[in-house]
Coordinates of C-alpha atoms and ligand atoms in Angstrom, one line a residue:
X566 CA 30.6 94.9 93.3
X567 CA 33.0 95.0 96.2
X568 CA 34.1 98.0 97.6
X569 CA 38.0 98.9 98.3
X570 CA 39.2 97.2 101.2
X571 CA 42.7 97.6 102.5
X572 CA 44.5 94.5 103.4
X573 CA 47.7 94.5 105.7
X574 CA 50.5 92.4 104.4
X575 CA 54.0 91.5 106.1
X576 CA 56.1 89.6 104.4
X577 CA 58.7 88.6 102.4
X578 CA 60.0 90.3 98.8
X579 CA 62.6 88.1 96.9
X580 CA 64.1 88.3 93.2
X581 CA 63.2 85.1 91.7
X582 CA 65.9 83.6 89.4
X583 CA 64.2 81.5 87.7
X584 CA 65.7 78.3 85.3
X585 CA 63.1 76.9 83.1
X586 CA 63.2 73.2 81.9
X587 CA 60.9 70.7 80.4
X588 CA 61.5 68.4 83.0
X589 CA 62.8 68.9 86.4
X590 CA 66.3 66.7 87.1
X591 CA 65.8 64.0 89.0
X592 CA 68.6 63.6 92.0
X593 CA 72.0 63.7 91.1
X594 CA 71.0 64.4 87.3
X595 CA 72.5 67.3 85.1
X596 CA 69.4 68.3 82.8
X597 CA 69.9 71.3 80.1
X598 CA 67.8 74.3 80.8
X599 CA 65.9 76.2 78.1
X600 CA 65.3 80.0 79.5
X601 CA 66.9 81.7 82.5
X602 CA 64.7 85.0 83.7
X603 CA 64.7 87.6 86.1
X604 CA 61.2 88.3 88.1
X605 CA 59.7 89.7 91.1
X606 CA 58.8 87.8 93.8
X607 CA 59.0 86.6 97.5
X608 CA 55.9 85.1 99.1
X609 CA 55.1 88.5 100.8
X610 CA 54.9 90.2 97.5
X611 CA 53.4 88.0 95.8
X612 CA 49.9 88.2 97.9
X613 CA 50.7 92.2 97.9
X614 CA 50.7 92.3 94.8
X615 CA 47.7 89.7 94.3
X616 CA 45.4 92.1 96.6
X617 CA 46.4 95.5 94.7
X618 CA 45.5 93.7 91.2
X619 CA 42.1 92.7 92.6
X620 CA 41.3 96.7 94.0
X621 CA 42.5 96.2 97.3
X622 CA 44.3 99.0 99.1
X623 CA 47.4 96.8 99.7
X624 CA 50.2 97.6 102.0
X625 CA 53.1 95.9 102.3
X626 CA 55.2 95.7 105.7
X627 CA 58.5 93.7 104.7
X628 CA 62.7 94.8 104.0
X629 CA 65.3 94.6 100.9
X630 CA 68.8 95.2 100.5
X631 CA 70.1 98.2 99.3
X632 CA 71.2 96.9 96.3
X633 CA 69.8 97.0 92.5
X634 CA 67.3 93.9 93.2
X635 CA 65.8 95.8 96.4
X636 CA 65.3 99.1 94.2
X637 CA 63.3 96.9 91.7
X638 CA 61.2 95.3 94.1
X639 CA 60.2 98.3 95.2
X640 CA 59.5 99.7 91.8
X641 CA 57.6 96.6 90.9
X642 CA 55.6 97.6 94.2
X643 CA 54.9 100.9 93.9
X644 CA 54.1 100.2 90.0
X645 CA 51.5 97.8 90.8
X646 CA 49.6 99.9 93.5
X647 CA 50.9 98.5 96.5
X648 CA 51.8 100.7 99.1
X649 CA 55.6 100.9 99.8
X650 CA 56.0 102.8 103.0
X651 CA 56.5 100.2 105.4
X652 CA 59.4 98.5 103.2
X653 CA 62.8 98.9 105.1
X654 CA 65.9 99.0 103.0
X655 CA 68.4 97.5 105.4
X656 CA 72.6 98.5 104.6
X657 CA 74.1 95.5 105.7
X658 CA 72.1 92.8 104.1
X659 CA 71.2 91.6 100.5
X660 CA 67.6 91.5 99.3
X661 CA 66.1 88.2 99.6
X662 CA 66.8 85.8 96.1
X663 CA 64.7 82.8 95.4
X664 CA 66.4 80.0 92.8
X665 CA 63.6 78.1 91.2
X666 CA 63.7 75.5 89.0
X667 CA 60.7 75.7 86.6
X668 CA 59.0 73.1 84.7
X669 CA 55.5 73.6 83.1
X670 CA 53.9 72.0 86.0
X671 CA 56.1 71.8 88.2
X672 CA 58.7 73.8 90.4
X673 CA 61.4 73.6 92.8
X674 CA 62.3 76.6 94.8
X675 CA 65.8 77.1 97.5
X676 CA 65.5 80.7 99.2
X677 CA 68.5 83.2 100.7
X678 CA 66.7 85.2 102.9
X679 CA 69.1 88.2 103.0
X680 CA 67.0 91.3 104.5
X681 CA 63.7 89.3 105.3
X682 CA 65.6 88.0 108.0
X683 CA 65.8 91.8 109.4
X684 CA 62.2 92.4 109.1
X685 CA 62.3 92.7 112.9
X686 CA 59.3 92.5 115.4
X687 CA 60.8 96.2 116.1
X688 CA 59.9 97.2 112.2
X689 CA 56.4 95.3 112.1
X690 CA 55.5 97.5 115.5
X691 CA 56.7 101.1 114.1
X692 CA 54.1 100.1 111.3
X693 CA 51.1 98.8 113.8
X694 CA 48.8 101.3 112.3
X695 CA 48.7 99.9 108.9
X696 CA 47.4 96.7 110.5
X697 CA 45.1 98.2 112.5
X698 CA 43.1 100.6 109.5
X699 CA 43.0 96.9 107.2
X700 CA 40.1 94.6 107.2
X701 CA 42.7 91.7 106.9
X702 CA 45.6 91.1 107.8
X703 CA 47.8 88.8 105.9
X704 CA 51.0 86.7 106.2
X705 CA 53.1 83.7 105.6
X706 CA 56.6 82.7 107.0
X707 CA 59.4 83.7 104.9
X708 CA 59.9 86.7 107.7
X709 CA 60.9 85.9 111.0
X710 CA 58.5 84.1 113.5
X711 CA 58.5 86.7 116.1
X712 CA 57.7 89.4 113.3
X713 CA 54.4 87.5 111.9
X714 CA 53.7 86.8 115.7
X715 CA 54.0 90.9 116.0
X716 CA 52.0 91.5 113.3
X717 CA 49.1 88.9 113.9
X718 CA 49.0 90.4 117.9
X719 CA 48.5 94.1 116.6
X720 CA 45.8 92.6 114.4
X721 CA 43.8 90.6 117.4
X722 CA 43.8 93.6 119.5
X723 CA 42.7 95.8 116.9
X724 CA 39.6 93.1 115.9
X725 CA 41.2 92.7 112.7
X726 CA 41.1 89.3 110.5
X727 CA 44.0 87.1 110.3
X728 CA 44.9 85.3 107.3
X729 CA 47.6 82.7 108.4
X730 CA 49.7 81.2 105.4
X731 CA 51.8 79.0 106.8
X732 CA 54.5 78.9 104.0
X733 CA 57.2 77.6 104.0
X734 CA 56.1 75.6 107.0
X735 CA 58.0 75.8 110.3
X736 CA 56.8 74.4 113.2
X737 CA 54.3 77.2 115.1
X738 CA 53.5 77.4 118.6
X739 CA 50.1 76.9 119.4
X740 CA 49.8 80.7 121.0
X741 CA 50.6 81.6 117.2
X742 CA 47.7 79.1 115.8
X743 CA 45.3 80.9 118.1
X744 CA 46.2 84.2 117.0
X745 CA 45.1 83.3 113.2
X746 CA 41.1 83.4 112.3
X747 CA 42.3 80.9 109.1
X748 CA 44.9 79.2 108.5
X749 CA 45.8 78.1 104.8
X750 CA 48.5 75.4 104.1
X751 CA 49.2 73.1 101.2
X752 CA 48.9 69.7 101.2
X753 CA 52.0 68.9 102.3
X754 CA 52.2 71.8 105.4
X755 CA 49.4 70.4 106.6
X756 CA 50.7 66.9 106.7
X757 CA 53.9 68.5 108.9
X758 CA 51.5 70.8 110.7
X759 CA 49.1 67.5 112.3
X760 CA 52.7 64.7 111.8
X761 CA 50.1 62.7 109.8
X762 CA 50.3 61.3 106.1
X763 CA 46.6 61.5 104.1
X764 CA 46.4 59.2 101.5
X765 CA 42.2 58.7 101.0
X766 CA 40.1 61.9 101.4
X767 CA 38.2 60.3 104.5
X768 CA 41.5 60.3 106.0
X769 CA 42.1 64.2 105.3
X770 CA 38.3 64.6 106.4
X771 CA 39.4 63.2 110.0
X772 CA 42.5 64.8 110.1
X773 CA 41.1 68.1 109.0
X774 CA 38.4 67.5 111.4
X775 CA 40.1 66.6 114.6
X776 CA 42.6 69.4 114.1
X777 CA 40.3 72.2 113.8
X778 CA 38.4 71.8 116.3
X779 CA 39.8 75.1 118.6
X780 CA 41.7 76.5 116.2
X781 CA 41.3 78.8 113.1
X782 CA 39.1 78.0 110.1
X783 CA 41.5 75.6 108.1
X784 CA 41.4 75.7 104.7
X785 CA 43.7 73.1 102.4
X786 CA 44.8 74.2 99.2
X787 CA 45.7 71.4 97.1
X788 CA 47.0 72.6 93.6
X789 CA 45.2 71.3 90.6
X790 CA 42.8 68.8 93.0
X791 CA 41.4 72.4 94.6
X792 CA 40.8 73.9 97.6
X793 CA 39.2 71.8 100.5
X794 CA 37.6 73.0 104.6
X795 CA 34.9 71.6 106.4
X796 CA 31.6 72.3 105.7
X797 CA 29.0 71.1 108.2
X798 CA 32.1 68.6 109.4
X799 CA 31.5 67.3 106.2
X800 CA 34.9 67.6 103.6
X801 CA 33.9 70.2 101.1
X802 CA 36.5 70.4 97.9
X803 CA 36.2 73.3 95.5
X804 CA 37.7 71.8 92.3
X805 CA 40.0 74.3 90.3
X806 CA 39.1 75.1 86.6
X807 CA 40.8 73.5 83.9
X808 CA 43.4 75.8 82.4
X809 CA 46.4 75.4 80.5
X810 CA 49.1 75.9 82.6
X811 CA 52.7 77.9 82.4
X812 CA 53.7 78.2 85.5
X813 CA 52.6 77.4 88.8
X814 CA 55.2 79.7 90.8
X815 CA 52.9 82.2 93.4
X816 CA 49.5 80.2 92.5
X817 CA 48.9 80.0 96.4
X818 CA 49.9 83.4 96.6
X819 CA 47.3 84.9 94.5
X820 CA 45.1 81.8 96.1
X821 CA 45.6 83.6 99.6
X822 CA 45.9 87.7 98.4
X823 CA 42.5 86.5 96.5
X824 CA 40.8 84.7 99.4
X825 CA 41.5 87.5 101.8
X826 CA 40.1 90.4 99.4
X827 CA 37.2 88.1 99.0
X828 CA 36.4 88.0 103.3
X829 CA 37.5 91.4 103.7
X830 CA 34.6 92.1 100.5
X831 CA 32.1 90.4 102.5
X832 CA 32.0 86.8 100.8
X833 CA 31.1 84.0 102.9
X834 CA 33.5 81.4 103.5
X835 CA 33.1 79.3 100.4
X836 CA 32.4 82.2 97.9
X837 CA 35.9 83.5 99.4
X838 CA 37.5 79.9 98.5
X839 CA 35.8 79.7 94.9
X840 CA 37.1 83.2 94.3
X841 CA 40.4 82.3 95.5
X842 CA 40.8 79.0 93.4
X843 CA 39.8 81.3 90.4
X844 CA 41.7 84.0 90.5
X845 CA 44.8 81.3 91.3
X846 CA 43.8 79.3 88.2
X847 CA 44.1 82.4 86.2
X848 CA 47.4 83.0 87.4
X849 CA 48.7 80.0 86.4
X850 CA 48.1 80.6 82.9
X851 CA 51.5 83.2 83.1
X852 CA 55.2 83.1 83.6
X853 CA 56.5 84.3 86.4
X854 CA 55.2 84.4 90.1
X855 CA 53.3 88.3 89.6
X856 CA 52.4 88.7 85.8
X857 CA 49.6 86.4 86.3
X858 CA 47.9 88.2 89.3
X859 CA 44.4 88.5 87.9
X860 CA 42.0 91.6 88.1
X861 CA 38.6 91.3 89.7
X862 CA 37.0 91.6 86.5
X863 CA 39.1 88.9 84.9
X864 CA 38.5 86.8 88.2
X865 CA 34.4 87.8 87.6
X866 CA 34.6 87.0 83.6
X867 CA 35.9 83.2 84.5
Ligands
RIB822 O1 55.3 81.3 96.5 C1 56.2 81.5 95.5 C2 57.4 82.3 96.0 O2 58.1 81.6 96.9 C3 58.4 82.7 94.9 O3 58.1 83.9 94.3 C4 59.7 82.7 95.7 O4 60.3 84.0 95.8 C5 59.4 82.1 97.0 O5 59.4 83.0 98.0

């Protein structure tokens, strides 16, 4: 059994306004939607949220509006065990909104930023002592650059473990690469983080090899296919249980809040992964990007 370990997270919180549709519209098509729904999200949240389900003591650094979406948010935080203290609640901006379009295996998503954008470096500083008491820090890029750079510094200086999600990708500087212990993009972010295309699995092997070789353990999550790194230079793919899916929206959320538990637990490398693509497959099997978030137990039981 694991025992409780406390995992820093700065990021973003959005409301997700979700549309769902049988079929996403192709360009320039109108297409008739089924459902529209309300839910918490934001990539920040999402992994916040994913650690606290799984026993973690998860804190979340991040910023909403003061508005009704930004008092929900932080209910939904404070409901679900993650620690609220270091969420801002800025005057002058809106909370962060997320339109997604939502087919069963398939999504689209546009952000507004709103008050992630005033997650300042400033913010992420006043709050250096939650990074510093976590095993792990973790965080993604739906915050500004400089703020995740902020955060990931505190956390080298302090010997703590950085857990680099680089999502949505924008192009890092290498300083920032060196500042992350792993690094987990899609399939996609890692084609616009090496400017390569993969199209065989030798070819991600090489590319996967010739990028890491300095930088942090890389780790490609790649939806249904699984979760691939190197092991012994050799490509190693974790495959991801069969389920039957409802909605994919946050499933590398709870991949990375999952993972991250998992090495801050004391897992090895590729127990951490297989526990990740479980407790993501799991979360798949709900609507919305959080009601899916899996337990340790459940994650154990599957
Ligand atoms: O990763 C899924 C999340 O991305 C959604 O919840 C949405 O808010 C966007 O940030």
């Amino acid at each position: 059994m694991h025992n409780r370990p406390a995992i820093a997270i700065a990021g973003s919180l959005n409301m997700d306004l979700v549309v769902s549709m049988e079929r996403m519209p192709k360009q320039g098509e109108t297409v008739k939607g089924e459902q529209f729904h309300t839910v918490p999200g934001g990539k920040g949240a999402n992994q916040a949220l994913a650690c606290a389900r799984l026993g973690a003591d998860a804190a979340l650094i991040g910023a909403v509006g003061d508005d009704a979406f930004g008092s929900m948010m932080k209910q939904q935080m404070s409901t679900n065990n993650v620690r609220t203290d270091a969420i801002a609640t800025i005057q002058d901006a809106p909370t962060g909104i997320a339109t997604i379009m939502h087919a069963a295996n398939d999504n689209s998503i546009v952000i507004v930023e709103g008050a992630n954008g005033i997650c300042t470096p400033a913010w992420t500083e006043r709050h250096a002592d939650i990074i510093r008491q976590a095993q792990v820090l973790l965080v993604q890029l739906e915050i500004p650059l400089e703020s995740v750079r902020t955060a990931m510094q505190i956390a080298r200086d302090s010997g703590v473990l950085t857990v680099l999600n680089p999502a949505p990708y924008v192009e890092l500087p290498d300083d920032m690469l060196q500042l992350a212990d792993y690094i987990t993009p899609n399939e996609s972010e890692f084609e616009s983080l090496t400017g390569a295309v993969y199209g065989t699995e030798e070819e991600l092997e090489e590319g996967m090899r010739q990028w890491g070789k300095e930088g942090p353990t890389l780790i490609v999550t790649r939806g249904g296919n699984g979760v691939s790194f190197l092991k012994d230079e050799r490509l190693h793919t974790i495959k991801a249980p069969q389920v039957e899916v409802v909605d994919t929206t946050g499933a590398g959320d709870c991949f990375n809040g999952a993972f991250s538990v998992a090495i801050a637990s004391g897992l090895d490398l590729e127990e951490a992964v297989a526990f990740g693509i479980k407790a993501a497959s799991l979360s798949v099997t709900k609507f919305g990007a959080q009601a899916g978030m899996p337990t340790w137990e459940e994650v154990d039981a599957g």
